[in-house]
């Protein structure tokens, strides 16, 4: 395993290869590969929602060039887990409709980009 700090190359394409040498001085060099560097966290500009009975319509404004997904985690569930809200944006908006049980729901909204960078925001709903 190795670590290379590529933060100085954020939003740029870098070319890389690896060179390995063993104790007998045998070596192998990999082919050159291209990599898009993304060290910038996604930005949740706003979260709005509309409650109609048990149905909640979400509209999340997200600023992220390499968007992967938006998810929610309902801390009020008996066995909470991450659930997908959307996997694509329309004009930087994640639009989703979800159904909840009656009661208070403490939600975490998480946005993840293709490089694995993520950010979360919390809020509560009363259904």
PDB file of C-alpha atoms in Angstrom, residues 8-50:
ATOM      1  CA  UNK A   8      -2.416  20.016  -5.416  1.00  0.00           C
ATOM      2  CA  UNK A   9      -3.872  18.472  -8.601  1.00  0.00           C
ATOM      3  CA  UNK A  10      -7.578  18.752  -7.707  1.00  0.00           C
ATOM      4  CA  UNK A  11      -9.827  18.757 -10.818  1.00  0.00           C
ATOM      5  CA  UNK A  12      -6.876  17.880 -13.052  1.00  0.00           C
ATOM      6  CA  UNK A  13      -5.943  14.693 -14.894  1.00  0.00           C
ATOM      7  CA  UNK A  14      -2.667  13.053 -13.863  1.00  0.00           C
ATOM      8  CA  UNK A  15      -0.768  10.245 -15.544  1.00  0.00           C
ATOM      9  CA  UNK A  16       0.757   7.575 -13.312  1.00  0.00           C
ATOM     10  CA  UNK A  17       2.475   4.203 -13.372  1.00  0.00           C
ATOM     11  CA  UNK A  18       4.044   1.938 -10.767  1.00  0.00           C
ATOM     12  CA  UNK A  19       7.523   0.471 -10.696  1.00  0.00           C
ATOM     13  CA  UNK A  20       8.157  -2.561  -8.461  1.00  0.00           C
ATOM     14  CA  UNK A  21      11.534  -4.117  -7.698  1.00  0.00           C
ATOM     15  CA  UNK A  22      12.005  -7.271  -5.615  1.00  0.00           C
ATOM     16  CA  UNK A  23      14.949  -8.364  -3.462  1.00  0.00           C
ATOM     17  CA  UNK A  24      16.593 -10.082  -6.477  1.00  0.00           C
ATOM     18  CA  UNK A  25      16.476  -6.809  -8.397  1.00  0.00           C
ATOM     19  CA  UNK A  26      13.764  -8.082 -10.754  1.00  0.00           C
ATOM     20  CA  UNK A  27      11.374  -5.330 -11.687  1.00  0.00           C
ATOM     21  CA  UNK A  28       8.094  -4.664 -13.389  1.00  0.00           C
ATOM     22  CA  UNK A  29       6.603  -1.385 -14.502  1.00  0.00           C
ATOM     23  CA  UNK A  30       2.889  -1.035 -15.108  1.00  0.00           C
ATOM     24  CA  UNK A  31       1.335   0.677 -18.082  1.00  0.00           C
ATOM     25  CA  UNK A  32       0.707   4.378 -17.729  1.00  0.00           C
ATOM     26  CA  UNK A  33      -2.827   5.256 -16.655  1.00  0.00           C
ATOM     27  CA  UNK A  34      -4.810   8.472 -16.501  1.00  0.00           C
ATOM     28  CA  UNK A  35      -6.626   9.542 -13.340  1.00  0.00           C
ATOM     29  CA  UNK A  36      -9.078  12.407 -12.757  1.00  0.00           C
ATOM     30  CA  UNK A  37      -8.203  13.885  -9.337  1.00  0.00           C
ATOM     31  CA  UNK A  38     -11.124  14.922  -7.121  1.00  0.00           C
ATOM     32  CA  UNK A  39     -10.381  15.936  -3.534  1.00  0.00           C
ATOM     33  CA  UNK A  40     -13.196  18.506  -3.233  1.00  0.00           C
ATOM     34  CA  UNK A  41     -16.129  17.706  -0.951  1.00  0.00           C
ATOM     35  CA  UNK A  42     -19.630  17.919  -2.408  1.00  0.00           C
ATOM     36  CA  UNK A  43     -21.690  20.927  -1.280  1.00  0.00           C
ATOM     37  CA  UNK A  44     -25.305  20.696  -0.145  1.00  0.00           C
ATOM     38  CA  UNK A  45     -26.616  24.150  -1.056  1.00  0.00           C
ATOM     39  CA  UNK A  46     -30.120  23.561   0.318  1.00  0.00           C
ATOM     40  CA  UNK A  47     -32.553  20.855   1.380  1.00  0.00           C
ATOM     41  CA  UNK A  48     -36.243  21.496   0.963  1.00  0.00           C
ATOM     42  CA  UNK A  49     -39.096  19.090   1.460  1.00  0.00           C
ATOM     43  CA  UNK A  50     -42.864  19.011   1.215  1.00  0.00           C
TER      44      UNK A  50
END
